[in-house]
Amino acid sequence: MSIALVDYGAGNLTSVRKALAAVGAEVYTPDGPADLTRARGVIVPGVGHFGSTRTLDQAWRHAILERLDHNRPLLGICVGLQWLFAGSTEAPDVPGFGVCQGMCDRLPDIEPATGARQKVPHVGWNTLALPRWSRLFAGVADGSHVYFTHSYAAPLARGTVATSTYGIEFTAAVEEGLVSGVQFHPEKSGQVGLQVLRNWLTGVT
Amino acid sequence: MLAKRIIACLDVRDGQVVKGVKFEGLRAAGDPAELARRYDVEGIDEVVILDVTATLEARQARAHTIQAVARELFLPLCVGGGIRNEGDAAAAIDAGADKVSLNSAALADPPLITRLAERYGSQAVVVAIDAKRDGDRWTAYTRSGSASTARDVVEWAREAAARGAGEILLTSMDRDGTKSGFDCPLTAAVSDAVAIPVIASGGAGEFAHFAEVFRAGRADAALAASIFHFNTHGVTDLKQFLHGQGIPVRL
C-alpha cells in the first residue's frame, strides 16, 4: 500500500510521515510527477502560504488526475485542503486544484457575533461538527477536538463533512468522491487524528 | 470552540528532566520520553522541551532526546534552549520538533525569526521571552535569565510578531518556580499587544492559577512543569476543574 507524500517545499513532513507509519502506511516521497504512477494514494500536505502550492504545476495536476482516474484517493492536509478549492485570496494568482467550489479567505479579526477582537492565526484545539456520515470520521464523535494552525480557511462546500467555527464556520474537512481534505493536522491531533488517517487508508486499495 | 491549551514543559539537562526554582537549584524529575507518554495519556495538549543548558556540543544529545519524545507523541512538540541559528533549528525539526522556540538568538539577531518563518512557516517559530518586572514595566532577559537586555517586553513581543513569530512563550522570572500564580498583568499586557497566541509560563502552583491566567491574563495557553512532574496535580484533574469553571478545554 504505497502512499505518495508530495513534498513541494511547503514545510516539514517528519510528523506526517511518522503518523502515517504509525497507522501502517508505507510512504514514499515522489521525485517528480512521473513518480506518482506507483502510488495507491496521494497526500498533499502543507503549512504556511497558499502561494507555495504554485509548485504544484500542470505536470503534478495531470499526474494526480491520472491517479484519480485509476481510483487512487487523494488527501489534502491544511494548505493541501485549501488547494482543493478554486483558490485563495492569500495568493489570488495561484489557482487551486478546483475539485471543490469557492475561494479560501482570511479568518476574521473580529468575531461577528460579539464584535470582540479575535486572534488570527487560529492556533490550537478546536471542536469538530460532523453534519453527516463520512468515511473520514467513522468512529469519531461529534464535538471531538483536533489541532489547527492556520490564518486562511475554506468556505462550506457541497463536499463538506466536518466544520469548525472560529468567528465564522469553515470547512474542517471535505469528502468528494475519491478526494478528501482536512484543514486540521491529523498528525498532531492525538488518537482522533490517527483515526482519521486510518479511516482514509481504508479507502486506499 | 477553541480550547485553552495546557502545555507541559520538560526542562532537560543531559537527557534528564530537571526543574529549577527561579532558574537555580535544579532537581531531577525523570526520563523525558516517559513523562511525555504519561502526559499524553492524561490529556496534555502540547509538550515543550527546553534544554536549559544546551551547548553546541549538546546538539546531538538533544536530537536524541527529541527523537525519543517524538516517537510516540502525536501532539504538537516544541523545542527550545540553545537554538542559535538555522542549523540548530533544522536539527531540532529534523529530529521531530514541530516548533522551535527562540530566546537569546532572536534578541541578538531578530531577522532570524523571519528567516525561520519563511523556511518552516510562522506556526513553527515560537519566540520565548523571559520577563522581569522593573517598576511598572517588564524587561526581557536572555541566557536562561542571567543577562538583562534593554528591551521592553511588550514592545519586543510586538516586534517578534511583526517579524513572523507564530506564538509568544512568555515566562515571568519573578514567578517562575514560586507556585504563587502566573503574572496576569504581564500576560494580559502582551496578549493585548499581539495578534498571535500567548503562552503564559512561570508560577503555576494550583488549579485556580490556570483559571486566573486564562481570564485575567487573557492567555491562550498555559505552561507548567513541576506541578505536573511530581504528580502533585494530574493534567486530567486540572482540565476537569477548568471545565467546571466554564473555561473551554479539550477533555
Coordinates of C-alpha atoms in Angstrom, one line a residue:
Chain A
M1 CA 0.0 0.0 0.0
S2 CA 2.3 2.7 -1.3
I3 CA 1.3 6.3 -0.4
A4 CA 2.9 9.2 -2.2
L5 CA 3.6 12.1 0.2
V6 CA 4.1 15.1 -2.2
D7 CA 7.0 17.3 -0.9
Y8 CA 6.6 20.6 -2.8
G9 CA 8.8 22.5 -0.3
A10 CA 5.9 23.6 2.0
G11 CA 7.2 22.8 5.4
N12 CA 8.4 19.9 7.3
L13 CA 7.0 16.4 6.6
T14 CA 8.6 14.5 9.5
S15 CA 5.5 14.4 11.7
V16 CA 3.1 13.4 8.8
R17 CA 5.4 10.6 7.8
K18 CA 5.7 9.4 11.4
A19 CA 1.9 9.4 11.9
L20 CA 1.3 7.6 8.6
A21 CA 3.8 5.0 9.6
A22 CA 2.0 4.6 13.0
V23 CA -1.2 3.7 11.2
G24 CA 0.6 1.2 9.0
A25 CA 1.0 3.1 5.7
E26 CA 4.0 2.7 3.5
V27 CA 5.0 6.2 2.5
Y28 CA 7.4 7.5 -0.2
T29 CA 8.2 10.9 -1.4
P30 CA 7.9 11.1 -5.2
D31 CA 10.9 12.6 -7.1
G32 CA 8.5 14.3 -9.5
P33 CA 5.1 13.9 -11.1
A34 CA 6.2 10.9 -13.1
D35 CA 7.0 9.1 -9.9
L36 CA 3.3 9.1 -8.9
T37 CA 2.3 6.2 -11.1
R38 CA 3.2 3.6 -8.4
A39 CA 1.1 5.5 -5.7
R40 CA -2.0 3.7 -4.3
G41 CA -2.9 7.0 -2.7
V42 CA -1.6 10.6 -2.8
I43 CA -1.3 13.0 0.1
V44 CA -0.7 16.8 -0.5
P45 CA 0.4 18.2 2.9
G46 CA 1.4 21.8 3.5
V47 CA 1.8 24.6 6.0
G48 CA 2.3 28.3 5.6
H49 CA 1.4 30.3 2.5
F50 CA -1.1 29.3 -0.3
G51 CA 1.5 30.7 -2.8
S52 CA 3.7 27.7 -2.1
T53 CA 1.2 25.5 -4.0
R54 CA 2.4 27.3 -7.2
T55 CA 5.0 24.4 -7.3
L56 CA 2.1 22.0 -8.0
D57 CA 2.1 22.8 -11.7
Q58 CA 0.3 21.3 -14.7
A59 CA 2.5 18.2 -14.6
W60 CA 1.7 17.5 -11.0
R61 CA -2.1 18.2 -11.6
H62 CA -2.1 15.8 -14.6
A63 CA -0.3 13.1 -12.6
I64 CA -2.8 13.5 -9.6
L65 CA -5.8 13.4 -12.0
E66 CA -4.3 10.3 -13.7
R67 CA -4.2 8.6 -10.2
L68 CA -7.8 9.6 -9.5
D69 CA -8.8 8.1 -12.9
H70 CA -7.2 4.8 -11.6
N71 CA -9.3 5.0 -8.3
R72 CA -6.4 6.2 -6.2
P73 CA -7.6 8.5 -3.5
L74 CA -6.2 12.0 -2.8
L75 CA -5.9 13.6 0.7
G76 CA -5.0 17.3 1.2
I77 CA -3.8 18.4 4.6
C78 CA -4.0 22.0 5.8
V79 CA -2.9 24.2 2.9
G80 CA -3.4 20.9 0.9
L81 CA -7.2 21.1 1.7
Q82 CA -7.3 24.8 0.7
W83 CA -5.6 23.8 -2.6
L84 CA -8.6 21.5 -3.4
F85 CA -10.7 24.7 -3.8
A86 CA -10.7 27.2 -6.6
G87 CA -8.0 29.3 -4.9
S88 CA -7.3 31.6 -2.0
T89 CA -7.3 35.3 -1.5
E90 CA -3.9 34.7 0.1
A91 CA -2.4 34.3 -3.4
P92 CA -5.1 35.2 -5.9
D93 CA -2.9 34.5 -8.9
V94 CA -2.3 30.9 -7.9
P95 CA -5.2 28.6 -9.0
G96 CA -6.2 25.7 -6.8
F97 CA -7.0 22.2 -7.9
G98 CA -10.6 23.2 -8.2
V99 CA -12.4 20.0 -7.2
C100 CA -14.4 22.0 -4.6
Q101 CA -16.1 25.2 -5.3
G102 CA -15.3 28.5 -3.7
M103 CA -12.3 30.6 -2.6
C104 CA -10.5 30.3 0.7
D105 CA -10.3 33.6 2.6
R106 CA -8.7 35.0 5.7
L107 CA -10.4 34.3 9.0
P108 CA -12.0 37.4 10.6
D109 CA -10.1 39.5 13.1
I110 CA -13.4 40.4 14.7
E111 CA -15.8 37.8 16.0
P112 CA -19.1 38.8 14.1
A113 CA -21.4 37.6 16.8
T114 CA -19.9 39.6 19.7
G115 CA -17.7 42.3 17.9
A116 CA -14.8 41.1 20.1
R117 CA -11.3 41.1 18.6
Q118 CA -10.0 37.6 17.9
K119 CA -6.5 36.4 17.2
V120 CA -5.5 35.3 13.7
P121 CA -3.9 32.8 13.2
H122 CA -6.3 30.3 14.7
V123 CA -4.0 28.0 16.7
G124 CA -4.9 25.2 19.0
W125 CA -7.5 22.5 19.6
N126 CA -11.0 23.3 18.3
T127 CA -14.1 21.2 18.1
L128 CA -15.5 19.4 15.0
A129 CA -19.1 19.5 14.0
L130 CA -20.0 16.4 11.9
P131 CA -23.2 17.2 10.0
R132 CA -23.3 13.8 8.2
W133 CA -21.7 10.4 8.0
S134 CA -18.4 10.2 6.1
R135 CA -15.6 7.7 5.7
L136 CA -13.0 10.1 7.2
F137 CA -14.9 10.4 10.5
A138 CA -16.2 6.9 11.0
G139 CA -15.9 6.2 14.8
V140 CA -15.1 9.8 15.6
A141 CA -17.5 11.6 18.0
D142 CA -19.2 14.8 17.0
G143 CA -17.5 17.6 19.1
S144 CA -14.1 15.9 19.1
H145 CA -11.1 18.3 19.4
V146 CA -8.4 18.4 16.6
Y147 CA -5.3 20.7 16.3
F148 CA -5.5 23.6 13.9
T149 CA -2.9 26.2 12.9
H150 CA -3.9 28.5 10.0
S151 CA -5.0 32.0 9.1
Y152 CA -7.0 31.2 5.9
A153 CA -9.9 28.8 5.7
A154 CA -12.1 27.2 3.1
P155 CA -15.8 28.1 2.8
L156 CA -18.6 25.5 3.3
A157 CA -18.9 23.4 0.1
R158 CA -21.0 20.5 -1.2
G159 CA -18.4 18.0 0.0
T160 CA -18.0 19.5 3.5
V161 CA -18.2 16.6 6.0
A162 CA -16.8 18.5 9.1
T163 CA -16.9 22.1 10.1
S164 CA -15.3 24.1 12.8
T165 CA -16.0 27.6 14.0
Y166 CA -13.6 30.5 14.7
G167 CA -15.6 33.7 14.2
I168 CA -17.1 32.0 11.2
E169 CA -18.0 28.4 10.4
F170 CA -15.5 27.0 7.9
T171 CA -14.8 23.6 6.2
A172 CA -12.7 21.5 8.6
A173 CA -12.9 18.5 6.2
V174 CA -14.2 17.6 2.7
E175 CA -15.0 14.3 1.1
E176 CA -15.9 14.5 -2.6
G177 CA -15.7 11.0 -4.2
L178 CA -12.0 10.0 -4.1
V179 CA -10.9 13.5 -3.0
S180 CA -10.6 14.3 0.7
G181 CA -9.1 17.1 2.7
V182 CA -8.6 18.2 6.3
Q183 CA -7.8 21.7 7.5
F184 CA -6.5 20.5 10.8
H185 CA -3.4 18.5 11.4
P186 CA -4.3 14.8 11.9
E187 CA -0.6 14.0 12.6
K188 CA -0.8 16.4 15.6
S189 CA -4.4 15.6 16.8
G190 CA -3.7 12.6 19.1
Q191 CA -5.9 9.5 18.8
V192 CA -8.6 11.3 16.9
G193 CA -6.1 12.4 14.2
L194 CA -4.7 8.9 13.9
Q195 CA -8.3 7.5 13.5
V196 CA -8.9 10.0 10.6
L197 CA -5.7 8.8 8.9
R198 CA -6.7 5.2 9.5
N199 CA -10.2 5.8 8.0
W200 CA -8.7 7.5 4.9
L201 CA -6.4 4.5 4.4
T202 CA -9.4 2.1 4.4
G203 CA -10.3 3.8 1.0
V204 CA -6.8 3.0 -0.4
T205 CA -6.9 -0.4 -2.0
Chain B
M1 CA -15.0 26.4 20.4
L2 CA -11.2 26.9 20.6
A3 CA -9.9 25.3 23.7
K4 CA -7.4 26.9 26.1
R5 CA -4.3 24.8 25.9
I6 CA -2.4 23.1 28.8
I7 CA 1.2 22.6 27.9
A8 CA 3.7 20.5 29.9
C9 CA 7.3 21.8 29.9
L10 CA 10.2 19.3 30.1
D11 CA 13.3 21.2 31.3
V12 CA 16.0 18.8 30.1
R13 CA 19.7 18.7 31.0
D14 CA 21.9 15.8 29.9
G15 CA 18.9 13.9 28.7
Q16 CA 17.1 14.1 32.1
V17 CA 14.2 16.3 33.1
V18 CA 15.1 18.8 35.8
K19 CA 13.2 21.7 37.2
G20 CA 14.7 24.7 38.9
V21 CA 13.3 27.4 41.2
K22 CA 13.9 30.8 39.6
F23 CA 16.4 29.0 37.2
E24 CA 18.6 27.9 40.1
G25 CA 19.0 24.7 42.2
L26 CA 17.9 22.1 39.7
R27 CA 16.5 18.8 41.0
A28 CA 15.9 15.6 38.9
A29 CA 12.4 14.7 37.8
G30 CA 12.8 11.8 35.3
D31 CA 13.0 10.5 31.8
P32 CA 11.6 12.9 29.2
A33 CA 10.0 10.2 26.9
E34 CA 8.4 8.5 29.9
L35 CA 7.0 11.8 31.2
A36 CA 5.7 12.8 27.7
R37 CA 3.9 9.4 27.4
R38 CA 2.3 9.9 30.8
Y39 CA 1.1 13.4 29.9
D40 CA -0.3 12.2 26.6
V41 CA -2.4 9.6 28.3
E42 CA -3.6 12.3 30.8
G43 CA -4.6 14.6 28.0
I44 CA -1.9 17.2 27.7
D45 CA -2.4 19.4 24.6
E46 CA 1.2 20.1 23.8
V47 CA 4.7 19.4 25.0
V48 CA 7.7 21.8 25.2
I49 CA 11.3 20.5 25.6
L50 CA 13.6 23.2 27.0
D51 CA 17.2 22.2 27.0
V52 CA 18.1 24.6 29.8
T53 CA 21.9 24.3 29.5
A54 CA 22.2 23.4 25.8
T55 CA 25.6 23.9 24.3
L56 CA 26.8 23.4 20.7
E57 CA 28.3 20.0 21.8
A58 CA 25.0 19.0 23.3
R59 CA 23.2 19.3 19.9
Q60 CA 23.5 15.6 19.2
A61 CA 22.3 14.6 22.6
R62 CA 19.3 17.0 22.2
A63 CA 18.4 15.4 18.9
H64 CA 18.4 12.0 20.7
T65 CA 16.0 13.4 23.4
I66 CA 13.7 14.9 20.8
Q67 CA 13.5 11.7 18.8
A68 CA 12.7 9.7 21.9
V69 CA 9.9 12.1 22.9
A70 CA 8.5 12.5 19.4
R71 CA 8.5 8.7 18.7
E72 CA 5.1 8.0 20.2
L73 CA 3.7 11.5 20.6
F74 CA 1.1 12.7 18.1
L75 CA 0.7 16.2 19.6
P76 CA 2.5 19.5 18.9
L77 CA 6.1 19.3 20.1
C78 CA 8.1 22.5 20.6
V79 CA 11.9 22.5 21.3
G80 CA 13.9 25.4 22.8
G81 CA 17.1 26.1 24.5
G82 CA 20.3 26.7 22.6
I83 CA 18.5 27.2 19.2
R84 CA 21.1 29.8 18.0
N85 CA 20.8 29.6 14.2
E86 CA 19.2 27.9 11.2
G87 CA 21.4 24.8 11.7
D88 CA 20.1 24.3 15.3
A89 CA 16.5 24.8 14.2
A90 CA 16.9 22.4 11.3
A91 CA 18.4 19.8 13.6
A92 CA 15.5 20.1 16.1
I93 CA 12.9 20.0 13.4
D94 CA 14.5 17.1 11.6
A95 CA 14.6 15.2 14.9
G96 CA 10.8 15.6 15.2
A97 CA 10.0 19.0 16.6
D98 CA 7.1 20.9 15.1
K99 CA 8.1 24.2 16.5
V100 CA 11.3 25.7 17.7
S101 CA 11.5 28.3 20.5
L102 CA 14.0 31.1 20.2
N103 CA 15.1 33.3 23.0
S104 CA 18.6 34.9 23.1
A105 CA 19.2 34.2 19.4
A106 CA 16.1 36.2 18.5
L107 CA 17.1 39.1 20.6
A108 CA 20.7 39.0 19.2
D109 CA 19.6 38.5 15.6
P110 CA 15.9 39.5 15.1
P111 CA 15.9 38.7 11.3
L112 CA 16.5 35.0 12.3
I113 CA 12.7 35.0 13.2
T114 CA 11.8 35.9 9.6
R115 CA 14.3 33.5 8.0
L116 CA 12.9 30.6 10.0
A117 CA 9.3 31.7 9.4
E118 CA 10.0 31.8 5.7
R119 CA 11.6 28.4 5.7
Y120 CA 9.2 26.5 8.0
G121 CA 6.1 28.7 8.3
S122 CA 5.3 31.0 11.2
Q123 CA 3.5 28.2 13.0
A124 CA 6.9 26.6 13.6
V125 CA 8.5 29.7 15.2
V126 CA 7.9 30.5 18.8
V127 CA 9.7 33.4 20.4
A128 CA 10.3 32.9 24.1
I129 CA 10.6 35.9 26.3
D130 CA 11.9 35.8 29.9
A131 CA 10.4 38.8 31.6
K132 CA 11.3 40.5 34.8
R133 CA 9.3 43.3 36.4
D134 CA 11.1 46.6 36.5
G135 CA 8.7 49.1 38.2
D136 CA 5.6 49.4 36.1
R137 CA 7.1 47.6 33.1
W138 CA 8.9 44.4 32.2
T139 CA 12.4 43.9 30.8
A140 CA 13.5 41.0 28.6
Y141 CA 16.3 38.8 29.9
T142 CA 18.5 36.3 28.0
R143 CA 20.8 33.3 28.6
S144 CA 18.5 31.4 30.9
G145 CA 17.7 34.6 32.7
S146 CA 21.3 35.7 33.6
A147 CA 21.6 38.7 31.4
S148 CA 19.4 41.8 31.2
T149 CA 18.6 43.5 27.9
A150 CA 17.4 47.0 27.4
R151 CA 14.3 45.6 25.7
D152 CA 10.8 46.3 26.9
V153 CA 8.8 43.0 26.9
V154 CA 5.6 44.3 25.3
E155 CA 7.5 46.2 22.6
W156 CA 9.7 43.2 21.9
A157 CA 6.7 40.9 21.7
R158 CA 5.2 43.2 19.1
E159 CA 8.4 43.3 17.1
A160 CA 8.7 39.5 17.2
A161 CA 5.1 39.0 15.9
A162 CA 5.7 41.6 13.1
R163 CA 8.9 39.7 12.1
G164 CA 6.9 36.4 11.7
A165 CA 6.8 34.7 15.1
G166 CA 3.8 32.4 15.3
E167 CA 3.5 32.3 19.1
I168 CA 5.0 34.0 22.2
L169 CA 6.1 31.9 25.1
L170 CA 6.1 34.4 28.0
T171 CA 7.8 33.4 31.2
S172 CA 7.7 35.6 34.4
M173 CA 11.1 35.3 36.0
D174 CA 9.6 36.8 39.2
R175 CA 7.1 34.0 39.5
D176 CA 9.0 31.0 37.9
G177 CA 9.2 28.1 40.4
T178 CA 7.4 30.1 43.2
K179 CA 4.0 28.4 42.8
S180 CA 2.4 31.7 43.7
G181 CA 0.4 32.1 40.4
F182 CA 1.1 33.4 36.9
D183 CA 1.8 37.1 36.4
C184 CA -1.6 38.0 35.0
P185 CA -0.9 41.8 34.3
L186 CA 2.3 40.8 32.3
T187 CA 0.4 38.2 30.3
A188 CA -2.6 40.5 29.6
A189 CA -0.3 43.3 28.5
V190 CA 1.5 41.1 26.0
S191 CA -1.7 39.2 24.9
D192 CA -3.5 42.5 24.1
A193 CA -0.5 43.8 22.2
V194 CA -0.1 41.0 19.7
A195 CA -2.5 39.0 17.4
I196 CA -0.6 35.8 17.9
P197 CA -1.2 33.3 20.7
V198 CA 0.5 33.9 24.1
I199 CA 1.6 31.0 26.3
A200 CA 1.8 32.0 29.9
S201 CA 4.6 30.4 32.0
G202 CA 6.0 30.7 35.4
G203 CA 4.3 30.5 38.8
A204 CA 1.7 27.7 38.4
G205 CA 1.0 26.2 41.9
E206 CA -2.7 25.3 42.0
F207 CA -5.6 24.9 39.6
A208 CA -7.1 28.3 40.3
H209 CA -3.9 29.9 38.9
F210 CA -4.7 28.5 35.5
A211 CA -8.3 29.9 35.6
E212 CA -6.9 33.3 36.5
V213 CA -4.3 33.5 33.7
F214 CA -6.9 32.4 31.1
R215 CA -9.4 35.0 32.4
A216 CA -7.5 38.0 33.8
G217 CA -4.3 37.3 31.9
R218 CA -6.1 36.6 28.6
A219 CA -3.6 33.8 27.9
D220 CA -4.3 31.4 25.0
A221 CA -2.3 28.6 26.7
A222 CA -0.6 28.0 30.0
L223 CA 2.6 26.1 30.5
A224 CA 3.8 24.4 33.7
A225 CA 6.5 21.9 34.7
S226 CA 6.9 20.9 38.3
I227 CA 3.1 21.0 39.1
F228 CA 2.8 18.0 36.7
H229 CA 6.2 16.3 37.1
F230 CA 6.0 15.4 40.7
N231 CA 2.4 14.1 40.3
T232 CA 1.1 16.8 42.6
H233 CA -1.7 17.5 40.2
G234 CA -2.8 15.5 37.2
V235 CA -3.5 17.1 33.8
T236 CA -6.9 15.3 33.8
D237 CA -7.9 16.8 37.1
L238 CA -6.8 20.3 36.1
K239 CA -8.9 20.1 32.9
Q240 CA -11.9 18.9 34.7
F241 CA -11.5 21.8 37.1
L242 CA -11.2 24.3 34.3
H243 CA -14.2 22.7 32.5
G244 CA -16.2 23.2 35.7
Q245 CA -15.2 26.8 35.7
G246 CA -16.6 27.3 32.3
I247 CA -13.2 27.6 30.5
P248 CA -13.1 25.7 27.2
V249 CA -10.6 22.8 27.3
R250 CA -10.1 19.6 25.4
L251 CA -11.3 16.7 27.6

